[in-house]
Short mmCIF file of C-alpha atoms and ligand atoms in Angstrom, two decimals:
data_model
loop_
_atom_site.label_atom_id
_atom_site.label_comp_id
_atom_site.label_asym_id
_atom_site.label_seq_id
_atom_site.Cartn_x
_atom_site.Cartn_y
_atom_site.Cartn_z
CA MET A 1 -23.28 2.28 -28.80
CA ILE A 2 -22.34 -1.03 -27.05
CA PHE A 3 -22.29 -1.14 -23.27
CA GLU A 4 -21.25 -4.78 -22.90
CA LEU A 5 -17.48 -6.06 -22.26
CA THR A 6 -15.86 -8.62 -23.93
CA GLU A 7 -15.74 -12.24 -22.89
CA GLU A 8 -11.96 -11.58 -22.31
CA GLN A 9 -12.60 -8.51 -20.42
CA GLN A 10 -15.12 -10.06 -18.11
CA MET A 11 -12.55 -12.96 -17.55
CA ILE A 12 -9.77 -10.48 -16.72
CA ARG A 13 -12.11 -8.42 -14.02
CA ASP A 14 -13.14 -11.53 -12.63
CA ALA A 15 -9.30 -12.69 -12.22
CA ALA A 16 -8.35 -9.41 -10.51
CA ARG A 17 -11.87 -9.65 -8.39
CA ASP A 18 -10.72 -12.95 -7.13
CA PHE A 19 -7.05 -12.06 -6.61
CA ALA A 20 -8.10 -9.16 -4.54
CA GLN A 21 -10.13 -11.58 -2.22
CA SER A 22 -7.76 -14.36 -1.78
CA GLU A 23 -4.42 -12.34 -1.96
CA LEU A 24 -5.14 -8.97 -0.75
CA LYS A 25 -7.92 -8.95 1.85
CA PRO A 26 -6.04 -11.10 4.09
CA GLY A 27 -3.41 -9.00 6.04
CA VAL A 28 -4.85 -5.41 4.19
CA ILE A 29 -5.63 -3.76 7.79
CA GLU A 30 -2.46 -5.10 9.06
CA ARG A 31 -0.41 -3.77 5.92
CA ASP A 32 -2.14 -0.21 6.67
CA GLU A 33 -1.73 -0.24 10.53
CA HIS A 34 2.19 -1.02 10.27
CA GLN A 35 2.49 0.68 6.81
CA LYS A 36 3.97 -2.48 5.42
CA PHE A 37 4.52 -2.62 1.54
CA PRO A 38 2.79 -5.61 -0.07
CA THR A 39 5.85 -6.98 -1.29
CA GLU A 40 4.52 -10.74 -1.94
CA GLN A 41 1.13 -9.52 -3.30
CA VAL A 42 2.77 -6.84 -5.81
CA LYS A 43 5.21 -9.89 -6.57
CA LYS A 44 2.19 -11.96 -7.92
CA LEU A 45 0.68 -9.44 -9.48
CA GLY A 46 3.80 -9.09 -11.47
CA GLU A 47 3.93 -13.11 -12.34
CA LEU A 48 0.18 -12.58 -13.40
CA GLY A 49 0.72 -9.72 -15.73
CA PHE A 50 -1.00 -7.03 -14.11
CA LEU A 51 2.41 -4.92 -13.82
CA GLY A 52 2.74 -4.52 -17.77
CA MET A 53 -0.78 -5.15 -18.67
CA MET A 54 -0.95 -2.81 -21.68
CA VAL A 55 2.56 -3.55 -22.96
CA ASP A 56 3.09 -5.21 -26.13
CA PRO A 57 4.04 -8.99 -25.55
CA LYS A 58 7.01 -8.56 -27.31
CA TYR A 59 8.47 -6.40 -24.63
CA ASN A 60 6.68 -8.66 -22.00
CA GLY A 61 3.71 -7.24 -21.44
CA ALA A 62 0.27 -8.81 -21.47
CA GLY A 63 -0.98 -6.82 -24.44
CA LEU A 64 -4.44 -6.03 -23.43
CA ASP A 65 -6.58 -2.81 -23.63
CA THR A 66 -7.06 -0.06 -21.22
CA VAL A 67 -10.64 -0.93 -20.70
CA SER A 68 -9.14 -4.04 -19.10
CA TYR A 69 -6.94 -1.66 -16.97
CA VAL A 70 -9.75 0.22 -15.44
CA LEU A 71 -11.81 -3.13 -14.43
CA VAL A 72 -8.65 -4.41 -12.91
CA MET A 73 -7.91 -1.32 -11.27
CA GLU A 74 -11.37 -1.17 -9.85
CA GLU A 75 -11.61 -4.77 -8.32
CA LEU A 76 -7.86 -4.44 -6.88
CA SER A 77 -8.98 -1.00 -5.24
CA LYS A 78 -11.90 -2.15 -3.85
CA ILE A 79 -9.90 -4.06 -1.21
CA ASP A 80 -6.33 -2.91 -1.29
CA ALA A 81 -5.39 0.63 -2.70
CA SER A 82 -1.80 0.49 -1.61
CA ALA A 83 -1.66 -2.45 -3.87
CA SER A 84 -3.47 -0.76 -6.76
CA VAL A 85 -1.27 2.38 -7.04
CA VAL A 86 1.48 -0.05 -7.58
CA VAL A 87 -0.33 -1.33 -10.66
CA SER A 88 -1.30 2.22 -11.76
CA VAL A 89 2.14 3.83 -11.46
CA ASN A 90 3.97 0.78 -13.06
CA ASN A 91 1.34 0.66 -16.05
CA SER A 92 0.51 4.26 -16.86
CA LEU A 93 3.43 6.27 -16.03
CA VAL A 94 6.47 4.08 -16.27
CA CYS A 95 5.43 1.10 -18.81
CA TYR A 96 3.18 3.54 -21.06
CA GLY A 97 5.78 6.30 -21.09
CA LEU A 98 9.09 3.77 -22.12
CA GLU A 99 6.72 2.10 -24.45
CA LYS A 100 5.26 5.22 -26.31
CA TYR A 101 9.03 7.21 -26.05
CA ALA A 102 11.69 5.38 -25.48
CA THR A 103 14.45 4.07 -27.82
CA GLU A 104 14.53 0.37 -28.70
CA ALA A 105 17.69 0.02 -26.74
CA GLN A 106 16.00 1.65 -23.67
CA LYS A 107 12.80 -0.54 -23.96
CA GLU A 108 15.13 -3.41 -23.91
CA LYS A 109 16.96 -2.50 -20.74
CA TYR A 110 14.30 -1.17 -19.03
CA LEU A 111 10.74 -1.86 -20.01
CA LYS A 112 11.01 -5.34 -20.55
CA PRO A 113 11.86 -6.32 -16.90
CA LEU A 114 9.20 -3.57 -15.46
CA ALA A 115 6.64 -5.11 -17.74
CA ALA A 116 7.35 -8.57 -16.59
CA GLY A 117 6.66 -7.38 -12.88
CA GLU A 118 10.44 -8.09 -12.34
CA HIS A 119 11.30 -4.40 -11.38
CA ILE A 120 9.19 -1.85 -10.25
CA GLY A 121 9.36 1.82 -11.71
CA ALA A 122 8.38 5.23 -9.98
CA PHE A 123 7.85 8.40 -12.00
CA CYS A 124 9.54 11.57 -10.19
CA LEU A 125 8.02 14.92 -11.21
CA SER A 126 6.80 16.38 -7.65
CA GLU A 127 9.13 18.47 -5.75
CA PRO A 128 9.39 20.21 -2.53
CA GLU A 129 8.26 23.42 -4.68
CA ALA A 130 6.88 22.20 -7.75
CA GLY A 131 3.42 20.14 -7.28
CA SER A 132 0.62 21.42 -9.13
CA ASP A 133 2.97 24.07 -10.78
CA ALA A 134 5.09 21.26 -12.65
CA THR A 135 7.16 23.45 -15.06
CA SER A 136 8.83 25.32 -12.32
CA GLN A 137 11.25 22.37 -11.69
CA ARG A 138 14.19 23.02 -9.39
CA THR A 139 16.07 19.56 -9.89
CA THR A 140 18.57 20.39 -12.77
CA ALA A 141 20.25 17.85 -15.36
CA GLU A 142 23.10 19.89 -16.54
CA ASP A 143 24.43 18.86 -19.87
CA LYS A 144 27.99 17.49 -19.55
CA GLY A 145 28.59 16.27 -23.11
CA ASP A 146 27.98 12.41 -22.62
CA HIS A 147 25.87 12.58 -19.46
CA TYR A 148 23.78 14.61 -17.41
CA LEU A 149 24.78 15.74 -14.00
CA LEU A 150 21.57 15.68 -11.88
CA ASN A 151 20.91 17.60 -8.70
CA GLY A 152 18.00 17.93 -6.48
CA THR A 153 14.96 16.51 -4.65
CA LYS A 154 11.67 14.81 -5.57
CA ASN A 155 9.30 14.56 -3.31
CA TRP A 156 6.31 12.09 -2.47
CA ILE A 157 7.12 9.56 -5.04
CA THR A 158 5.15 6.41 -5.03
CA ASN A 159 7.45 3.48 -5.12
CA GLY A 160 10.18 5.54 -3.89
CA GLY A 161 12.07 2.73 -2.21
CA THR A 162 10.82 -0.40 -3.91
CA ALA A 163 11.58 0.89 -7.22
CA SER A 164 14.63 -0.16 -9.56
CA THR A 165 13.83 2.50 -12.55
CA TYR A 166 13.07 5.83 -11.93
CA LEU A 167 11.96 8.14 -14.57
CA VAL A 168 13.21 11.67 -13.44
CA ILE A 169 11.76 14.86 -14.88
CA ALA A 170 14.61 17.98 -14.47
CA GLN A 171 15.59 21.21 -15.74
CA THR A 172 18.67 21.41 -18.51
CA TYR A 173 17.91 24.96 -19.70
CA PRO A 174 16.40 27.17 -17.16
CA ASP A 175 15.76 30.23 -19.38
CA LYS A 176 13.79 27.88 -22.09
CA GLY A 177 10.76 27.21 -19.46
CA HIS A 178 9.13 23.96 -19.92
CA ARG A 179 10.89 23.68 -23.29
CA GLY A 180 14.16 23.21 -21.27
CA ILE A 181 13.19 20.24 -19.32
CA ASN A 182 14.34 16.57 -19.88
CA ALA A 183 13.02 13.27 -18.68
CA LEU A 184 16.12 10.87 -17.59
CA ILE A 185 16.10 7.43 -16.74
CA VAL A 186 17.81 6.82 -13.54
CA GLU A 187 18.62 3.12 -12.14
CA LYS A 188 18.38 2.74 -8.16
CA GLY A 189 22.34 2.47 -6.85
CA MET A 190 23.94 4.93 -9.26
CA GLU A 191 26.29 7.19 -7.28
CA GLY A 192 25.02 10.08 -5.41
CA PHE A 193 21.04 8.84 -5.66
CA THR A 194 19.91 8.41 -2.18
CA ILE A 195 16.36 7.69 -0.94
CA GLY A 196 14.93 9.55 2.16
CA PRO A 197 12.70 7.90 4.87
CA LYS A 198 9.25 6.60 4.29
CA GLU A 199 6.37 9.04 4.27
CA ASN A 200 4.04 8.32 7.24
CA LYS A 201 0.59 9.15 5.31
CA LEU A 202 -3.13 9.50 6.10
CA GLY A 203 -4.21 6.56 3.63
CA ILE A 204 -2.53 4.26 1.32
CA ARG A 205 -0.35 3.53 4.21
CA GLY A 206 1.03 0.66 2.59
CA SER A 207 2.38 1.96 -0.58
CA ASP A 208 5.84 3.20 -0.60
CA THR A 209 6.27 7.02 -0.56
CA HIS A 210 9.71 8.83 -0.35
CA SER A 211 11.50 11.63 -1.06
CA LEU A 212 14.46 10.98 -3.25
CA MET A 213 17.77 13.26 -3.25
CA PHE A 214 20.12 13.52 -6.07
CA SER A 215 23.58 14.77 -5.48
CA ASP A 216 26.01 14.96 -8.76
CA VAL A 217 24.30 11.76 -10.24
CA LYS A 218 26.02 11.22 -13.33
CA VAL A 219 23.24 9.66 -15.97
CA PRO A 220 24.36 8.74 -19.22
CA LYS A 221 23.06 10.59 -22.26
CA GLU A 222 21.43 7.37 -23.70
CA ASN A 223 19.10 7.51 -20.59
CA ARG A 224 17.57 10.46 -21.81
CA ILE A 225 13.70 9.98 -22.98
CA GLY A 226 12.93 11.61 -26.36
CA GLU A 227 14.58 14.82 -27.89
CA ASP A 228 16.36 17.52 -25.64
CA GLY A 229 13.87 19.43 -24.03
CA PHE A 230 10.59 16.85 -24.41
CA GLY A 231 10.61 16.15 -20.76
CA PHE A 232 7.44 18.19 -19.61
CA LYS A 233 5.65 17.00 -22.87
CA PHE A 234 6.76 13.45 -21.92
CA ALA A 235 5.52 14.21 -18.32
CA MET A 236 2.16 15.76 -19.34
CA LYS A 237 1.44 12.60 -22.08
CA THR A 238 1.98 10.18 -19.72
CA LEU A 239 -0.18 11.71 -16.99
CA GLU A 240 -2.69 11.96 -19.26
CA GLY A 241 -3.44 8.09 -19.07
CA GLY A 242 -2.29 7.97 -15.42
CA ARG A 243 -5.30 9.80 -14.81
CA ILE A 244 -7.24 7.27 -16.06
CA GLY A 245 -5.60 4.40 -13.70
CA ILE A 246 -6.09 6.83 -10.70
CA ALA A 247 -9.84 7.61 -11.71
CA ALA A 248 -10.30 3.76 -11.84
CA GLN A 249 -8.62 3.68 -8.25
CA ALA A 250 -11.07 6.05 -6.79
CA LEU A 251 -14.17 4.09 -8.70
CA GLY A 252 -12.81 1.14 -6.75
CA ILE A 253 -12.42 2.74 -3.50
CA ALA A 254 -15.75 3.94 -3.81
CA SER A 255 -17.62 0.75 -5.00
CA GLY A 256 -15.74 -1.10 -2.31
CA ALA A 257 -16.98 1.06 0.37
CA TYR A 258 -20.61 0.83 -1.15
CA GLU A 259 -20.36 -3.14 -1.32
CA LEU A 260 -19.66 -2.75 2.05
CA ALA A 261 -22.47 -0.46 3.38
CA LEU A 262 -25.07 -2.28 1.15
CA ASN A 263 -24.33 -5.64 3.01
CA TYR A 264 -24.30 -4.06 6.01
CA ALA A 265 -27.54 -2.06 5.55
CA LYS A 266 -29.47 -5.27 4.93
CA GLU A 267 -27.94 -7.46 8.05
CA ARG A 268 -28.14 -4.38 10.50
CA GLN A 269 -31.29 -3.94 12.55
CA THR A 270 -32.47 -1.02 14.16
CA PHE A 271 -36.15 -0.11 15.53
CA GLY A 272 -37.22 -3.43 14.70
CA LYS A 273 -35.95 -3.76 10.90
CA PRO A 274 -33.30 -3.83 9.14
CA ILE A 275 -31.62 -0.52 8.66
CA ALA A 276 -31.89 -0.59 4.64
CA GLU A 277 -35.52 -0.46 5.13
CA HIS A 278 -35.24 3.23 6.66
CA GLN A 279 -35.83 5.59 3.79
CA ALA A 280 -33.12 7.92 5.22
CA ILE A 281 -30.63 4.79 4.48
CA GLN A 282 -31.95 4.01 1.06
CA PHE A 283 -31.65 7.51 -0.21
CA LYS A 284 -27.99 7.22 0.56
CA LEU A 285 -27.92 3.88 -0.83
CA ALA A 286 -29.42 5.32 -3.88
CA ASP A 287 -26.94 8.59 -4.41
CA MET A 288 -23.91 6.21 -3.87
CA ALA A 289 -25.15 3.89 -6.58
CA THR A 290 -25.90 6.45 -8.98
CA GLN A 291 -22.64 8.12 -8.65
CA ILE A 292 -20.56 5.16 -8.67
CA GLU A 293 -22.29 4.10 -12.25
CA ALA A 294 -21.70 7.69 -13.51
CA ALA A 295 -18.13 7.74 -12.40
CA ARG A 296 -17.34 4.04 -13.93
CA LEU A 297 -18.91 5.37 -17.25
CA LEU A 298 -16.53 8.20 -17.20
CA CYS A 299 -13.50 5.78 -16.75
CA LEU A 300 -14.46 3.66 -19.56
CA LYS A 301 -15.30 6.09 -21.92
CA ALA A 302 -11.79 7.80 -21.25
CA ALA A 303 -10.02 4.21 -21.57
CA TRP A 304 -12.28 3.52 -24.90
CA LEU A 305 -10.95 6.84 -26.35
CA LYS A 306 -7.50 5.69 -25.49
CA ASP A 307 -7.71 2.38 -27.03
CA ASN A 308 -9.09 4.05 -30.16
CA ASP A 309 -6.38 6.83 -30.53
CA LEU A 310 -8.80 9.49 -29.94
CA PRO A 311 -7.98 12.60 -27.80
CA TYR A 312 -8.71 11.53 -24.18
CA VAL A 313 -6.92 14.42 -22.28
CA GLN A 314 -10.53 15.98 -21.21
CA ALA A 315 -11.81 12.66 -20.69
CA SER A 316 -9.40 11.49 -18.39
CA SER A 317 -9.64 14.53 -16.15
CA MET A 318 -13.21 14.42 -16.00
CA ALA A 319 -12.97 11.15 -15.15
CA LYS A 320 -10.32 11.86 -12.26
CA LEU A 321 -12.11 14.59 -11.07
CA TYR A 322 -15.37 12.93 -10.57
CA ALA A 323 -14.29 9.70 -9.44
CA SER A 324 -12.18 10.78 -6.95
CA GLU A 325 -14.86 13.38 -5.54
CA VAL A 326 -17.39 10.31 -5.52
CA ALA A 327 -14.82 8.11 -3.52
CA MET A 328 -14.40 10.64 -0.72
CA ASN A 329 -18.43 11.45 -0.46
CA THR A 330 -19.22 7.76 -0.85
CA THR A 331 -16.61 6.46 1.76
CA VAL A 332 -17.92 9.08 4.31
CA GLU A 333 -21.48 8.25 3.92
CA ALA A 334 -20.33 4.04 4.00
CA VAL A 335 -18.78 5.13 7.46
CA GLN A 336 -21.92 7.05 8.46
CA ILE A 337 -24.17 4.05 7.43
CA HIS A 338 -21.86 1.62 9.49
CA GLY A 339 -22.25 4.04 12.59
CA GLY A 340 -19.77 3.23 15.48
CA TYR A 341 -18.50 0.17 13.45
CA GLY A 342 -17.85 2.42 10.78
CA PHE A 343 -15.29 4.17 13.09
CA VAL A 344 -13.24 1.18 13.74
CA LYS A 345 -10.71 -0.81 11.73
CA GLU A 346 -12.20 -4.42 11.56
CA TYR A 347 -14.97 -2.91 9.06
CA HIS A 348 -12.69 -1.53 6.52
CA VAL A 349 -14.65 1.29 5.61
CA GLU A 350 -12.38 3.92 7.67
CA ARG A 351 -9.57 2.96 5.95
CA LEU A 352 -11.40 3.19 2.53
CA MET A 353 -11.97 6.78 3.63
CA ARG A 354 -8.57 7.66 4.65
CA ASP A 355 -7.22 6.11 0.81
CA ALA A 356 -10.16 8.33 -0.82
CA LYS A 357 -8.38 11.36 -0.05
CA ILE A 358 -5.28 10.86 -2.02
CA THR A 359 -7.26 10.26 -5.17
CA GLN A 360 -8.18 14.20 -5.09
CA ILE A 361 -4.52 15.01 -4.68
CA TYR A 362 -2.16 12.88 -6.60
CA GLU A 363 -1.71 12.88 -10.49
CA GLY A 364 -2.99 16.49 -10.08
CA THR A 365 -5.47 18.23 -7.82
CA SER A 366 -9.02 18.39 -8.20
CA GLU A 367 -8.11 22.05 -9.17
CA ILE A 368 -5.66 21.04 -11.98
CA GLN A 369 -8.23 18.67 -13.22
CA ARG A 370 -10.58 21.68 -13.56
CA MET A 371 -7.80 23.79 -15.15
CA VAL A 372 -7.20 21.02 -17.86
CA ILE A 373 -10.97 20.55 -18.44
CA SER A 374 -11.95 24.21 -18.55
CA ARG A 375 -9.06 24.87 -21.00
CA GLU A 376 -10.28 22.05 -23.15
CA VAL A 377 -13.78 23.27 -22.88
CA LEU A 378 -12.71 27.05 -23.81
CA LYS A 379 -10.70 25.95 -26.72
CA ASP A 380 -11.14 27.67 -30.16
N1 CAA B 1 0.00 16.82 -23.99
C1 CAA B 1 0.80 17.66 -24.50
N2 CAA B 1 1.28 18.58 -24.16
C2 CAA B 1 0.95 19.53 -23.23
C3 CAA B 1 0.15 18.62 -22.45
C4 CAA B 1 -0.61 17.11 -22.73
N3 CAA B 1 -1.63 16.89 -22.16
N4 CAA B 1 -0.43 19.60 -21.47
C5 CAA B 1 0.57 20.45 -21.28
N5 CAA B 1 1.06 20.05 -22.59
C6 CAA B 1 2.17 21.30 -23.11
C7 CAA B 1 1.50 22.67 -23.58
O1 CAA B 1 1.05 22.50 -24.81
C8 CAA B 1 2.69 23.79 -23.74
O2 CAA B 1 3.55 23.30 -24.97
P1 CAA B 1 3.65 24.58 -25.72
O3 CAA B 1 3.91 25.94 -25.01
O4 CAA B 1 4.67 24.07 -26.66
O5 CAA B 1 2.46 24.69 -26.19
C9 CAA B 1 3.48 23.10 -22.40
O6 CAA B 1 3.24 21.75 -22.18
C10 CAA B 1 3.15 23.68 -21.19
O7 CAA B 1 1.57 23.74 -20.84
P2 CAA B 1 0.95 24.87 -20.06
O8 CAA B 1 1.53 26.18 -20.46
O9 CAA B 1 -0.48 24.31 -20.20
O10 CAA B 1 1.51 24.60 -18.62
P3 CAA B 1 0.93 25.29 -17.36
O11 CAA B 1 2.15 25.36 -16.62
O12 CAA B 1 -0.01 26.25 -17.38
O13 CAA B 1 0.50 24.02 -16.62
C11 CAA B 1 -0.68 21.66 -15.95
C12 CAA B 1 -0.14 22.65 -16.96
C13 CAA B 1 -2.00 21.21 -16.39
C14 CAA B 1 -1.14 22.67 -14.78
C15 CAA B 1 0.43 20.88 -15.58
O14 CAA B 1 1.48 21.54 -14.80
C16 CAA B 1 0.09 20.00 -14.58
O15 CAA B 1 -0.59 18.65 -15.18
N6 CAA B 1 0.36 19.64 -13.23
C17 CAA B 1 -0.15 18.76 -12.17
C18 CAA B 1 1.15 17.63 -12.34
C19 CAA B 1 0.79 16.97 -11.83
O16 CAA B 1 -0.36 16.15 -12.14
N7 CAA B 1 1.81 16.10 -10.63
C20 CAA B 1 1.40 14.67 -10.18
C21 CAA B 1 2.60 14.45 -9.91
S1 CAA B 1 2.94 12.68 -10.68
C22 CAA B 1 2.15 11.49 -9.41
O17 CAA B 1 1.07 12.05 -8.40
C23 CAA B 1 2.50 10.33 -9.20
C24 CAA B 1 1.96 9.28 -8.41
O18 CAA B 1 3.16 9.27 -7.27
C25 CAA B 1 0.87 8.70 -8.07
#
């Protein structure tokens, strides 16, 4: 068993760390305050190849492994989880789904600009009445011969306003349950497709979250991904990898808060010495460091399994479940270590605490991860 990163993986991690410090950190508080999407920063991430990291270079990707993706997600998320969620959704849910399951013509038309960072993608599964219970899709894609007629509403869609390409999950044969669901590629600007107002959120406030409305949108048949009825499995297979990205995002939020708390504890004096010399603080730091290391190992293990074509459904859910709980616990403790300073925006930890919460909700709540894990451990 080798725990060392390759030289290339270390270089990629360092490049992401530098980018986060120089490009994401300035303005991160203001973007959060005013719910401003990091437009310029995302453009630069695209130019650097971070939006199509794992895609084959023949489709404009950087051809890197999932381990590198975890390292990048951790570094970006230490500073700005609103920017890193764009990286996660574009890479794992949109580019991966297209590269693995789309036709050559679809890859040519949609994957190439997404992997190059020229377009942003969105993954549209959640609905007002179908979040965790994802088989209960109410959005319909009626088969009309050469096209589908799409009707319905999607909720809480990341990149909802900024995306150009939307992967939309919809029901074609309601009597067939999950086997009657399709995944369609929808373009911004198609007639009947409207975007609702931006959501005013607790955390990741810079990210662009909207509801989407489809009213008699004609989607050509050639925009269906996979066989007729493959849509639910497409969503599940894609989310398996997506959960590694969100686990790494949670890891980054936790390690960002921990680094801030560690530095603060060395500087802040109470009762005649730095608070890091008080055992009450030392024990908190020890717990944070241990939990973060365990979360990191779960993320890297899931990534390694995926890179080696081994089953990773259980590993990715374990990584997401644990890392998101560590993100929540660590950020709460980081605020506590900062005392009153932790409660104001300039010290960053209150934002990280707010950002942590979504990692326990999106791409499957903690309860969904426990369902997936328990089904796996109870198999056979
Ligand atoms: N790979 C392949 N197939 C899978 C699968 C997987 N990982 N998981 C399930 N399936 C298949 C099953 O085998 C089954 O097919 P068969 O009947 O042919 O065997 C079918 O899918 C239905 O599976 P289940 O019976 O297990 O379905 P279920 O209704 O009991 O629930 C669930 C499954 C795991 C709870 C699923 O509904 C789920 O993951 N829910 C959460 C949805 C979610 O994560 N939403 C996130 C939204 S996206 C997002 O957040 C993006 C963002 O903006 C950041």
